PDB file of C-alpha atoms in Angstrom:
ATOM      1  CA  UNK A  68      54.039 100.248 113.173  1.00 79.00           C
ATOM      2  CA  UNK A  69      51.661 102.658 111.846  1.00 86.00           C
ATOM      3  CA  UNK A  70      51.047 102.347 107.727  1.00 86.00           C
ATOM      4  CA  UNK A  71      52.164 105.929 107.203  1.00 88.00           C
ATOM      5  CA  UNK A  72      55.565 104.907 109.014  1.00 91.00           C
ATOM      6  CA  UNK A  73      55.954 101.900 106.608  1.00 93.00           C
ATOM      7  CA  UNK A  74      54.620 104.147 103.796  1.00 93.00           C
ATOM      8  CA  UNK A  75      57.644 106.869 104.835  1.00 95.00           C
ATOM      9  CA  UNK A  76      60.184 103.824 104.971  1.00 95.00           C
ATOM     10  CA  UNK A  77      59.117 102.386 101.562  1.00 95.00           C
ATOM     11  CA  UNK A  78      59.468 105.845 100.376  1.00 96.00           C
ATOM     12  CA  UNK A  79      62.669 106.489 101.808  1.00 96.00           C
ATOM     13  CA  UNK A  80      64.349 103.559 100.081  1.00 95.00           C
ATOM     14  CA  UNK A  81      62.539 103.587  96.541  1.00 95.00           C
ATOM     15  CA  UNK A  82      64.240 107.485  96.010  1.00 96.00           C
ATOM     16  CA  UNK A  83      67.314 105.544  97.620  1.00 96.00           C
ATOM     17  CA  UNK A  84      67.332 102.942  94.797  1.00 96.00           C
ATOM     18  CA  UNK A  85      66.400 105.480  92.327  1.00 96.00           C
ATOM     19  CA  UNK A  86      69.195 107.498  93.021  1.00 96.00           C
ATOM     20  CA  UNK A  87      71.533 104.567  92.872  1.00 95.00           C
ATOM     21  CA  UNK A  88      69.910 103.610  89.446  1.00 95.00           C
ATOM     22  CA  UNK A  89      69.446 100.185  91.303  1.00 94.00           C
ATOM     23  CA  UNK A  90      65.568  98.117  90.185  1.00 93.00           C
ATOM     24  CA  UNK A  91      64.740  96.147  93.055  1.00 92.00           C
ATOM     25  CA  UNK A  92      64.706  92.300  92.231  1.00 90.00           C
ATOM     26  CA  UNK A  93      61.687  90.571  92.969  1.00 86.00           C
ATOM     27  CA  UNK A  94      62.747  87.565  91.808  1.00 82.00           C
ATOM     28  CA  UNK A  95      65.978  86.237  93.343  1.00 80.00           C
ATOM     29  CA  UNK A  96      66.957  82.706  92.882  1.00 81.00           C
ATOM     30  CA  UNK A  97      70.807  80.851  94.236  1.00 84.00           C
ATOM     31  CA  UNK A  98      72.033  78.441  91.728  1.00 88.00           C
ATOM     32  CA  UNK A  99      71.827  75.154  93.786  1.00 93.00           C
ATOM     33  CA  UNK A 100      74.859  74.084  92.099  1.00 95.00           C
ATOM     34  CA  UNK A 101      76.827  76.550  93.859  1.00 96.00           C
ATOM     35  CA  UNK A 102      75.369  75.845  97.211  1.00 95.00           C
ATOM     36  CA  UNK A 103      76.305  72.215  96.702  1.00 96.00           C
ATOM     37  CA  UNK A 104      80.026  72.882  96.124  1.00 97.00           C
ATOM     38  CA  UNK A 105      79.698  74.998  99.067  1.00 97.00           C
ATOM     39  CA  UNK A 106      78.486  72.444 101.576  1.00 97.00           C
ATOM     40  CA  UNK A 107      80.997  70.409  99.966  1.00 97.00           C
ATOM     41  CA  UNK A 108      83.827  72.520 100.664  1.00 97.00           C
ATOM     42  CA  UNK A 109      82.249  73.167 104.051  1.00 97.00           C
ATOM     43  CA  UNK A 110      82.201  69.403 104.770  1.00 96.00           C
ATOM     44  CA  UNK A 111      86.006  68.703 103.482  1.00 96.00           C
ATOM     45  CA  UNK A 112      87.488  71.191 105.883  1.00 96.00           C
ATOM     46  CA  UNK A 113      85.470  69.558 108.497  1.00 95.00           C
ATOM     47  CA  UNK A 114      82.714  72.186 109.664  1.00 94.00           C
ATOM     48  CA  UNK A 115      80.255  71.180 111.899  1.00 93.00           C
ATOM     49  CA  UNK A 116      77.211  71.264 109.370  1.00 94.00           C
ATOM     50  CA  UNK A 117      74.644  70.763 111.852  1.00 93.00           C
ATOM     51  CA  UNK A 118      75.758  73.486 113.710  1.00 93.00           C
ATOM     52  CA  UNK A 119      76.501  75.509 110.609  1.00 93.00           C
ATOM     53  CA  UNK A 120      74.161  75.041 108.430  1.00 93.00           C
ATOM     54  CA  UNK A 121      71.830  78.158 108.843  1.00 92.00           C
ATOM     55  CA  UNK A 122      74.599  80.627 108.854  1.00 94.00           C
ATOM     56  CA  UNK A 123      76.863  78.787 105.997  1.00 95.00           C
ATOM     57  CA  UNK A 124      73.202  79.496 104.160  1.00 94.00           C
ATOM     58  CA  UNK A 125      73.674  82.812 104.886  1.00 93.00           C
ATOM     59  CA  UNK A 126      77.585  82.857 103.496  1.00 95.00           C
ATOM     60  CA  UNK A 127      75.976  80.945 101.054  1.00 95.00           C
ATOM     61  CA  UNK A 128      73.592  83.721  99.348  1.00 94.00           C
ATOM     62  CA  UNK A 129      76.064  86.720 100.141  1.00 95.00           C
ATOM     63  CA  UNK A 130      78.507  85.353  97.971  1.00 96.00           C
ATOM     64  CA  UNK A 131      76.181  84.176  95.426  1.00 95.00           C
ATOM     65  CA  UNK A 132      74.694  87.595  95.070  1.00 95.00           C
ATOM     66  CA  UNK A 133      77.248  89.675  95.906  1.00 96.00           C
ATOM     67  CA  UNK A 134      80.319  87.837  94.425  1.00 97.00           C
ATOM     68  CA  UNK A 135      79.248  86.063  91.171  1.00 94.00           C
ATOM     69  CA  UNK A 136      81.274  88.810  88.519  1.00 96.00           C
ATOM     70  CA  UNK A 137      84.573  87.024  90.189  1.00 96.00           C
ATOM     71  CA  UNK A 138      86.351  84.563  87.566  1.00 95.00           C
ATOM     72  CA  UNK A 139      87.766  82.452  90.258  1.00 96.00           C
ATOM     73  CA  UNK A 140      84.984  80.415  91.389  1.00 97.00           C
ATOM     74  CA  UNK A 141      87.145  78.827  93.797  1.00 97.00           C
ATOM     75  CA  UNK A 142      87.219  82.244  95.354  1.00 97.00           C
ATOM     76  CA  UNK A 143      83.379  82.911  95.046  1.00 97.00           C
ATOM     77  CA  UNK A 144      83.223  79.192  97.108  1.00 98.00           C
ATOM     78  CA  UNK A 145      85.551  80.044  99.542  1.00 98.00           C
ATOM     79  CA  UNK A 146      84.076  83.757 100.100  1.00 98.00           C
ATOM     80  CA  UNK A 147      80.593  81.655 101.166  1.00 97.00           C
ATOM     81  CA  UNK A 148      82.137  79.392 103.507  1.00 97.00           C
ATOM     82  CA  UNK A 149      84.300  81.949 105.377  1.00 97.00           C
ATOM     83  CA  UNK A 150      81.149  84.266 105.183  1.00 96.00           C
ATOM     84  CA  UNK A 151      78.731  81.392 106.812  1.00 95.00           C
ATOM     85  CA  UNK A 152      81.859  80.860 109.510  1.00 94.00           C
ATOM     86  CA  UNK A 153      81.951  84.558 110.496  1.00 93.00           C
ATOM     87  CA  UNK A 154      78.306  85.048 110.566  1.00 92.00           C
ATOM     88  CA  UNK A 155      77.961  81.852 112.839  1.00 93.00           C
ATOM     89  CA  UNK A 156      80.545  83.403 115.318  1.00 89.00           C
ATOM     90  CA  UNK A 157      79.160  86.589 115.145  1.00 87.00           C
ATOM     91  CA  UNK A 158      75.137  84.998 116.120  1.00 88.00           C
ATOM     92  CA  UNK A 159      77.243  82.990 118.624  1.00 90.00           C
ATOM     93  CA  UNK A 160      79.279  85.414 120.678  1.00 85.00           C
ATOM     94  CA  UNK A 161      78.043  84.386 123.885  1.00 84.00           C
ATOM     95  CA  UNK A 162      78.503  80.960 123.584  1.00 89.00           C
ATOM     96  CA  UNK A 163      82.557  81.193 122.451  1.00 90.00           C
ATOM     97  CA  UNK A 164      83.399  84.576 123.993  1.00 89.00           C
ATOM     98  CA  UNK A 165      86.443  82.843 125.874  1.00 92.00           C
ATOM     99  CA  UNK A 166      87.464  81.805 122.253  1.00 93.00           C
ATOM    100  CA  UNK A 167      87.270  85.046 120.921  1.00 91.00           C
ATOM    101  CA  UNK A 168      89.135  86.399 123.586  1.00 92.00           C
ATOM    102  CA  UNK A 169      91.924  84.311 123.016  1.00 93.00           C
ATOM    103  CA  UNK A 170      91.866  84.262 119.403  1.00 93.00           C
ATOM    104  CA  UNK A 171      94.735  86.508 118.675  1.00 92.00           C
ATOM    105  CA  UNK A 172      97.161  85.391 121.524  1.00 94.00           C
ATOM    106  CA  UNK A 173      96.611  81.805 120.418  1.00 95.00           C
ATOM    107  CA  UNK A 174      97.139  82.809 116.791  1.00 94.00           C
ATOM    108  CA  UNK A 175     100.259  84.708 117.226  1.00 94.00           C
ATOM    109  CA  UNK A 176     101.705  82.065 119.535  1.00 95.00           C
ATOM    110  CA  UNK A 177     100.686  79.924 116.985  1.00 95.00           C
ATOM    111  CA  UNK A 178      98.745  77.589 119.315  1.00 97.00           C
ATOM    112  CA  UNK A 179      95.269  75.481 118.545  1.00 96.00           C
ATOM    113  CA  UNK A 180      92.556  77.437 119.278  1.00 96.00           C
ATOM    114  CA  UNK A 181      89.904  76.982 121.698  1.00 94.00           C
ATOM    115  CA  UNK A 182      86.990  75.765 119.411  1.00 94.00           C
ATOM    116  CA  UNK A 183      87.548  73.813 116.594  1.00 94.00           C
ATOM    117  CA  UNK A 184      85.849  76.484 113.998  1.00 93.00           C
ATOM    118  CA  UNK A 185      88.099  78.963 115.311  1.00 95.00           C
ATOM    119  CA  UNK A 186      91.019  76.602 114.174  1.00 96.00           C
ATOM    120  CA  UNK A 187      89.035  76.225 110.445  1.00 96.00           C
ATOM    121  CA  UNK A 188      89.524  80.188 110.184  1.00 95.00           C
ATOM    122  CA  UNK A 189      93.198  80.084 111.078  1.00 96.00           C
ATOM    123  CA  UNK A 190      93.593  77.738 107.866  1.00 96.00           C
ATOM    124  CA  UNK A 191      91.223  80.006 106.121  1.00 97.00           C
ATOM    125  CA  UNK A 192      93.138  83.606 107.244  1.00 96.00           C
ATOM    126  CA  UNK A 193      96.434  81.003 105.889  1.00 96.00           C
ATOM    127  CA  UNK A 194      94.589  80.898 102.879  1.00 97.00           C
ATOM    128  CA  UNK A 195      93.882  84.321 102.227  1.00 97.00           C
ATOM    129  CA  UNK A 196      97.231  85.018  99.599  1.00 96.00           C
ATOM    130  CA  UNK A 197      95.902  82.400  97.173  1.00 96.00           C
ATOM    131  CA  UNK A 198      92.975  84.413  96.732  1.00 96.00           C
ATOM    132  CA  UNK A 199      93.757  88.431  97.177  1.00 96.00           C
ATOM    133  CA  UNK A 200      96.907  90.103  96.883  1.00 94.00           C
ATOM    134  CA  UNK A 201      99.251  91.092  99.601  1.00 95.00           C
ATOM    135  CA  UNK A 202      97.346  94.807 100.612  1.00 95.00           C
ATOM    136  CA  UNK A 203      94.268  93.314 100.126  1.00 95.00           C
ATOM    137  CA  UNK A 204      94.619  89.917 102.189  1.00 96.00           C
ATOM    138  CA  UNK A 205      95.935  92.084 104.959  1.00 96.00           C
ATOM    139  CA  UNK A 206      92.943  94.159 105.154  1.00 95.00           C
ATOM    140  CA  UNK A 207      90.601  91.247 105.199  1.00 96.00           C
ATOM    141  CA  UNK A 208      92.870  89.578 108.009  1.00 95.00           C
ATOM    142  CA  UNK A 209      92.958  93.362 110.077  1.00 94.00           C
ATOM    143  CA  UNK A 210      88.805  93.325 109.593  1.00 93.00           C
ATOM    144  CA  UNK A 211      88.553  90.137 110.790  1.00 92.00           C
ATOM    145  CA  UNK A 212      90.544  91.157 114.193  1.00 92.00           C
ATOM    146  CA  UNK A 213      88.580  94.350 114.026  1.00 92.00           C
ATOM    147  CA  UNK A 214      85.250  92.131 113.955  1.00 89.00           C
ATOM    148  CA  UNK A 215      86.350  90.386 116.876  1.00 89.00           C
ATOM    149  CA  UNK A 216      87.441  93.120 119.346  1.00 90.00           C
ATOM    150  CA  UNK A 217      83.947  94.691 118.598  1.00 86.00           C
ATOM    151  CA  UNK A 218      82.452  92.085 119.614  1.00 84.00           C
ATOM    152  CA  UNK A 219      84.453  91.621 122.790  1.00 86.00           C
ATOM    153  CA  UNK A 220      83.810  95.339 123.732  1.00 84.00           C
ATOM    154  CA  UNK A 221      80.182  95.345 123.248  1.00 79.00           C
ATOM    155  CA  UNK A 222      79.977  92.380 125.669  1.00 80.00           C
ATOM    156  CA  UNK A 223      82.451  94.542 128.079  1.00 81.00           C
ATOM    157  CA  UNK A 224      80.171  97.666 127.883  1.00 77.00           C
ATOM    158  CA  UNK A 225      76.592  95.845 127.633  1.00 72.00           C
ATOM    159  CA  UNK A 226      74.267  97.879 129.304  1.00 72.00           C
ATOM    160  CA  UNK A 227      76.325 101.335 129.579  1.00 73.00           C
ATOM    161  CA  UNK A 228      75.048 104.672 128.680  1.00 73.00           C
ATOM    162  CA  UNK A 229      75.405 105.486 124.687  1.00 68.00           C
ATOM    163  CA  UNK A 230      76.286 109.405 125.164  1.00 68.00           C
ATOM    164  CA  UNK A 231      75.436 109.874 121.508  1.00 62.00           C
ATOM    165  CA  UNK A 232      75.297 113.723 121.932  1.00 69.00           C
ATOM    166  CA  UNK A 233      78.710 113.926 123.277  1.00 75.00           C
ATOM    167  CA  UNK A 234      80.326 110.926 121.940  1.00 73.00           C
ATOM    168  CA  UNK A 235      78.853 111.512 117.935  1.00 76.00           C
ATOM    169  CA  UNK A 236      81.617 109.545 116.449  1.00 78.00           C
ATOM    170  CA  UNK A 237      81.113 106.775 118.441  1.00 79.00           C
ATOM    171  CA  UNK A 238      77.857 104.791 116.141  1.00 76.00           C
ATOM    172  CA  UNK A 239      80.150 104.890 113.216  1.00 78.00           C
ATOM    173  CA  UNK A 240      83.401 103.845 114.644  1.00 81.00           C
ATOM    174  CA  UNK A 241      81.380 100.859 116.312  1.00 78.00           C
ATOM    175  CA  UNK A 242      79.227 100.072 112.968  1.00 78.00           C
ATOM    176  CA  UNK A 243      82.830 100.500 111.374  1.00 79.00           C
ATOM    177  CA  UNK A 244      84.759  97.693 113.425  1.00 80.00           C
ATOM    178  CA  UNK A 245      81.490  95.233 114.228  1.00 80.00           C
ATOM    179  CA  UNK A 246      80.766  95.746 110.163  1.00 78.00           C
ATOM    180  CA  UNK A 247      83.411  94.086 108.831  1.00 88.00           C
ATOM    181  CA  UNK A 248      82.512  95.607 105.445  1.00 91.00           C
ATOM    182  CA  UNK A 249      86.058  96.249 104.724  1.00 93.00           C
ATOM    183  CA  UNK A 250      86.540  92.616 104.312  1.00 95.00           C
ATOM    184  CA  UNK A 251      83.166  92.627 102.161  1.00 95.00           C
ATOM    185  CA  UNK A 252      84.060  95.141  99.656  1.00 95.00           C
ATOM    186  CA  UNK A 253      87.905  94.081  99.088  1.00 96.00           C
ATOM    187  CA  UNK A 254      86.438  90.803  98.511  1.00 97.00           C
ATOM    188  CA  UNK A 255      84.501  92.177  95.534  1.00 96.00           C
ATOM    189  CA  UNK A 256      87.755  93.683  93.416  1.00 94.00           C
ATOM    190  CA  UNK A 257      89.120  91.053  91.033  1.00 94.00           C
ATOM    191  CA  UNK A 258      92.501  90.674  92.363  1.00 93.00           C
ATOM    192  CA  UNK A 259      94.284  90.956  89.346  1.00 93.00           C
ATOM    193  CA  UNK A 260      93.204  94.784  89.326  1.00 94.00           C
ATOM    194  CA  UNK A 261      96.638  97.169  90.217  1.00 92.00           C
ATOM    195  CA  UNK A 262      95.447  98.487  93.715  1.00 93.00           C
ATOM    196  CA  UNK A 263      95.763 102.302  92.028  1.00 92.00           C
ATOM    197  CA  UNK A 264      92.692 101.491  89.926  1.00 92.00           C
ATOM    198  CA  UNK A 265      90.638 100.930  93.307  1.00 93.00           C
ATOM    199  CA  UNK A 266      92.153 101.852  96.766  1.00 94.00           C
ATOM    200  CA  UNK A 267      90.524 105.443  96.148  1.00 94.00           C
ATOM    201  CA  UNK A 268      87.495 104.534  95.894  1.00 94.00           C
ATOM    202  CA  UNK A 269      87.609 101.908  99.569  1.00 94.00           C
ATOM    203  CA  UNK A 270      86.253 104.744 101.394  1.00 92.00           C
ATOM    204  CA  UNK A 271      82.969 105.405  99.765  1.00 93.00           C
ATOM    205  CA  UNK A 272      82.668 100.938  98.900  1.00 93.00           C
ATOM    206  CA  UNK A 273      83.064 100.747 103.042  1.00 93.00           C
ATOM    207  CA  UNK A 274      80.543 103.232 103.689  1.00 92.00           C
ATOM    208  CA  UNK A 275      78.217 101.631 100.634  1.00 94.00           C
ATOM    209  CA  UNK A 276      78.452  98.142 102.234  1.00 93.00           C
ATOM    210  CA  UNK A 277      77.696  98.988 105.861  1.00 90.00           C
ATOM    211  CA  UNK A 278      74.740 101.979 105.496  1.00 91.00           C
ATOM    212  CA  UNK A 279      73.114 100.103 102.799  1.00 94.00           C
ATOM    213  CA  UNK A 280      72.881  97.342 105.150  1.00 92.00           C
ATOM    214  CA  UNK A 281      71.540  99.487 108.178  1.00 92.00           C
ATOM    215  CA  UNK A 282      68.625 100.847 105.620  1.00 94.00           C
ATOM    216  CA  UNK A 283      67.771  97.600 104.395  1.00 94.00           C
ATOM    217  CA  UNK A 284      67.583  96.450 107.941  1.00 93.00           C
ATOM    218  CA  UNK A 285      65.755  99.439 109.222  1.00 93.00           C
ATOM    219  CA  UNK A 286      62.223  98.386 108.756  1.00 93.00           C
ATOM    220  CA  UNK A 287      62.769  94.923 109.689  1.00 93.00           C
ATOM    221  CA  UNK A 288      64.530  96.130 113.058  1.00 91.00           C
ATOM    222  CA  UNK A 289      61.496  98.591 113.688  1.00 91.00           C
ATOM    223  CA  UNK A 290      58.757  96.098 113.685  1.00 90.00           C
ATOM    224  CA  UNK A 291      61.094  94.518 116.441  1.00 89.00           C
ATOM    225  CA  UNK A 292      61.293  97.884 118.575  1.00 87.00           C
ATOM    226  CA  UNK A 293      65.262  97.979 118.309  1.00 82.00           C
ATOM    227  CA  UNK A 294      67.016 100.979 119.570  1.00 80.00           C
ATOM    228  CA  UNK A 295      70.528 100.426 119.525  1.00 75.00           C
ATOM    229  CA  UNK A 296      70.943  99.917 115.928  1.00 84.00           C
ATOM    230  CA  UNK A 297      73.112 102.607 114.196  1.00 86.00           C
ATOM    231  CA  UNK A 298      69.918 104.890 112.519  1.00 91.00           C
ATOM    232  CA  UNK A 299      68.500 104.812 116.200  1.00 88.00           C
ATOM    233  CA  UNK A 300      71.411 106.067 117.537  1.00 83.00           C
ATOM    234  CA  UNK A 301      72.263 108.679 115.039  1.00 85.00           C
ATOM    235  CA  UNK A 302      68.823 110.001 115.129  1.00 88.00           C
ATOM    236  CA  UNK A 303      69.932 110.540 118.882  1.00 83.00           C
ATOM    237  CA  UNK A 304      73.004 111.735 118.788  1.00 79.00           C
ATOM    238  CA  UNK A 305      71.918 114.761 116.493  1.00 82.00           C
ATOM    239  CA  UNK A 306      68.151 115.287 118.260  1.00 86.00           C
ATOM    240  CA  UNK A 307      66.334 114.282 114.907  1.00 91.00           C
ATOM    241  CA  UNK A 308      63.546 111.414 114.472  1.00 93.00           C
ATOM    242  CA  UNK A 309      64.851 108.241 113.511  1.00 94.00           C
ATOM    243  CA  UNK A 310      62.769 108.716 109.672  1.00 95.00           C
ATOM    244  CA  UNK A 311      64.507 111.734 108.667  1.00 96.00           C
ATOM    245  CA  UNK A 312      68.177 110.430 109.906  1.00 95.00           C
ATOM    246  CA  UNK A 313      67.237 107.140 107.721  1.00 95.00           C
ATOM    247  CA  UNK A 314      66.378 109.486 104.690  1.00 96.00           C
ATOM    248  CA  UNK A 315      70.149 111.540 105.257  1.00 95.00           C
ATOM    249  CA  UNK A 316      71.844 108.458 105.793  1.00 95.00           C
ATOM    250  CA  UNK A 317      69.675 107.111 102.487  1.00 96.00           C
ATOM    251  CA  UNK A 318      70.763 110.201 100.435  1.00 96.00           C
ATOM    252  CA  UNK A 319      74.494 110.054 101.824  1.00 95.00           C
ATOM    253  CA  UNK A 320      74.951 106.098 100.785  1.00 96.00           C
ATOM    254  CA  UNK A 321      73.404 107.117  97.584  1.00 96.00           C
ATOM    255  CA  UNK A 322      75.594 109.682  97.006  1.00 95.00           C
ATOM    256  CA  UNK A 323      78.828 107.418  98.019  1.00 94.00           C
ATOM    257  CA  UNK A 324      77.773 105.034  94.837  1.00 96.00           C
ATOM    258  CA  UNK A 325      76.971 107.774  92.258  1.00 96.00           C
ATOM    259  CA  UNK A 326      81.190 108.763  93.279  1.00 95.00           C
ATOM    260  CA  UNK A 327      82.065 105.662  93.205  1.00 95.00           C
ATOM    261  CA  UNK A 328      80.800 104.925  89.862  1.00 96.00           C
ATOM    262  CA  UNK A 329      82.499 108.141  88.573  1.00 95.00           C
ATOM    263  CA  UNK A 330      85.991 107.522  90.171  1.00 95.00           C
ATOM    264  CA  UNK A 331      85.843 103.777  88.739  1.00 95.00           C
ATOM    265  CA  UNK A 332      84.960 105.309  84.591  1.00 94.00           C
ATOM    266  CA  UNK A 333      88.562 104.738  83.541  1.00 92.00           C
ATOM    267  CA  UNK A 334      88.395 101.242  85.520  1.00 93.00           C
ATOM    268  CA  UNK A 335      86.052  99.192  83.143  1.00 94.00           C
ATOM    269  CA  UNK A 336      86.736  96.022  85.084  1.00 94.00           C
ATOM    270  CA  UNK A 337      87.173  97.741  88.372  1.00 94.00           C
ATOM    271  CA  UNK A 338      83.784  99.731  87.957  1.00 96.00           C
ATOM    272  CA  UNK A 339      82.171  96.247  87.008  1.00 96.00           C
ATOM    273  CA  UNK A 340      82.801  94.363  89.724  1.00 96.00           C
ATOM    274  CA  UNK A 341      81.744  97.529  92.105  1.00 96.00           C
ATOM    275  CA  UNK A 342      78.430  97.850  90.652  1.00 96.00           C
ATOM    276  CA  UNK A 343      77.736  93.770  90.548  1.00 96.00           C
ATOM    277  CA  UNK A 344      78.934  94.210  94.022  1.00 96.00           C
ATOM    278  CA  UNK A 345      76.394  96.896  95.113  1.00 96.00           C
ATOM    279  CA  UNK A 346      73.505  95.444  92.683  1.00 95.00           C
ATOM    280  CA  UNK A 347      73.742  92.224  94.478  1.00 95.00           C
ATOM    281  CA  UNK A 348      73.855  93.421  97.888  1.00 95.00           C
ATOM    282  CA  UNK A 349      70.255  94.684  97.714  1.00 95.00           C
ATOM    283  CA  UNK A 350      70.153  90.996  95.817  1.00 94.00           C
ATOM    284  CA  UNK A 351      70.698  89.515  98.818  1.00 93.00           C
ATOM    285  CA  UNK A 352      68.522  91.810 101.365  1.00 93.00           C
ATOM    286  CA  UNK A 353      65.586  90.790  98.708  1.00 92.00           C
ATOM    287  CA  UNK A 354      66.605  87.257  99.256  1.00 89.00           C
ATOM    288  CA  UNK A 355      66.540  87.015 103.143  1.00 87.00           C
ATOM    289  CA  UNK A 356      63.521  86.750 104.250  1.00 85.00           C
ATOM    290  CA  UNK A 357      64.600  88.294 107.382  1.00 87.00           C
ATOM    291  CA  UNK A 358      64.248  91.594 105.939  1.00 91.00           C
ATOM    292  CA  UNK A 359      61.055  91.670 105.690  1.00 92.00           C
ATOM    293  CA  UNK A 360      61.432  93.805 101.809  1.00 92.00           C
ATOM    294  CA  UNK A 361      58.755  92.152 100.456  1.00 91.00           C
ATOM    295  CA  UNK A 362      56.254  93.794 102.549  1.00 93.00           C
ATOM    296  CA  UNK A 363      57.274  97.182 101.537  1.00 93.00           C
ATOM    297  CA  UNK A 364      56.329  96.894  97.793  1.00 90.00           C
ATOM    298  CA  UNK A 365      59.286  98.073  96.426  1.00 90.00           C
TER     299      UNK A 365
END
């Protein structure tokens, strides 16, 4: 990568931060207290931890970031574990795709799953009412079946032809279903909030959670070469370089907060947990090292 590309890209997201009102953290630190009671949790339903443990770490500093402004800490716990499970199926598609497959048959029919984890999140998606209320434990259950089917039909269509220019729709209603940032913004809303103070405002928290994510992954993905993530193929499907559809998409997630923040004014509580929401999600991009961030100099 030439320095005047990772100039543009550090560009791109300080105005995207600036927009937002968001400082980037440089100093990001998980309470170890909270990752304890997460392994703990982890190890009395009987996960794997050896397998786990990398991707629970992951759960791990989502929810402590993201998910902190909750009062239920149970919740905030149980938001890291289920995070670290669906981020180890998700890194281990290939190795469980049967599974998968069979996930939803099994769990209608009510019949043990393949793999033992997969079991763990039936007891977790059992769980769901004690934490969320009835609309939005449903949503996090239909995202999780979304998550899975994406996953099944990207190993179905590996290798075919993305027809961006004809198919435009298609990046977003894949980044949509493999995202599952429905699941991550519902999460976020204390559920003691009446779902009129919020369901308006889903839309725009979605699109937040999953395009915020695709920026903050952009630079890391280009030092890799990538070119099937979702900038890549926008830039394709509307015959622009890949820079200037990360600056629209920039100015377009930016603009999704600043409404959000203005539909949530007569939501004190509801605007709260939004912004600790989308504050700590850049939290937790400046955490990974993954990302890369650091070398940007934001």
């Amino acid at each position: 990568m030439s320095s005047t590309t990772k100039s543009q890209i550090r560009d791109i997201m300080a105005e995207y931060l600036k927009q937002c009102g968001i400082a980037y953290p440089h100093e990001v630190c998980l309470d170890e207290y909270f990752r304890a009671d997460c392994y703990t949790e982890a190890e009395r339903r009987g996960f794997d931890m050896k397998a786990l443990k990398k991707s629970l770490d992951t759960g791990i500093a989502i929810a402590a970031t993201c998910y902190k402004h909750l009062d239920n800490y149970s919740t905030q716990v149980y938001i890291g574990v289920w995070t670290g499970l669906i981020t180890y199926i998700d890194d281990n598609y290939g190795t469980y795709s049967d599974g998968l497959k069979e996930f939803f048959g099994r769990f209608t029919h009510q019949q043990p799953q393949r793999y033992q984890f997969l079991d763990q999140l039936v007891t977790m998606i059992h769980e769901l009412p004690q934490h969320w209320g009835t609309v939005a434990a449903n949503l996090i259950f239909t995202t999780q079946m979304d998550f899975f089917t994406a996953s099944i039909i990207d190993s179905v269509i590996e290798g075919i032809e993305i027809k961006s220019a004809m198919a435009p729709d298609y990046p977003q209603f894949n980044r949509r279903m493999a995202g599952a940032s429905r699941a991550y913004a519902i999460m976020s809303i204390p559920p003691e909030l009446d779902l009129k103070s919020w369901i308006q405002v889903l839309p725009d928290y979605i699109h937040y959670t999953d395009h915020a994510n695709d920026m903050l992954s952009f630079y890391k993905e280009e030092l890799r070469g990538e070119t099937l993530n979702y900038i890549s193929l926008i830039a394709g499907s509307n015959g622009i370089a890949k820079l200037e559809a990360l600056k629209k998409l920039a100015n377009e997630t930016a603009e999704c907060y600043q409404r959000g923040c203005h539909l949530l004014e007569s939501s004190p509580k509801a605007l709260n947990a939004y912004r600790s929401f989308c504050v700590g999600y850049v939290g937790f991009h400046a955490l990974d090292a993954r990302y890369k961030l650091d070398q940007l100099n934001l």
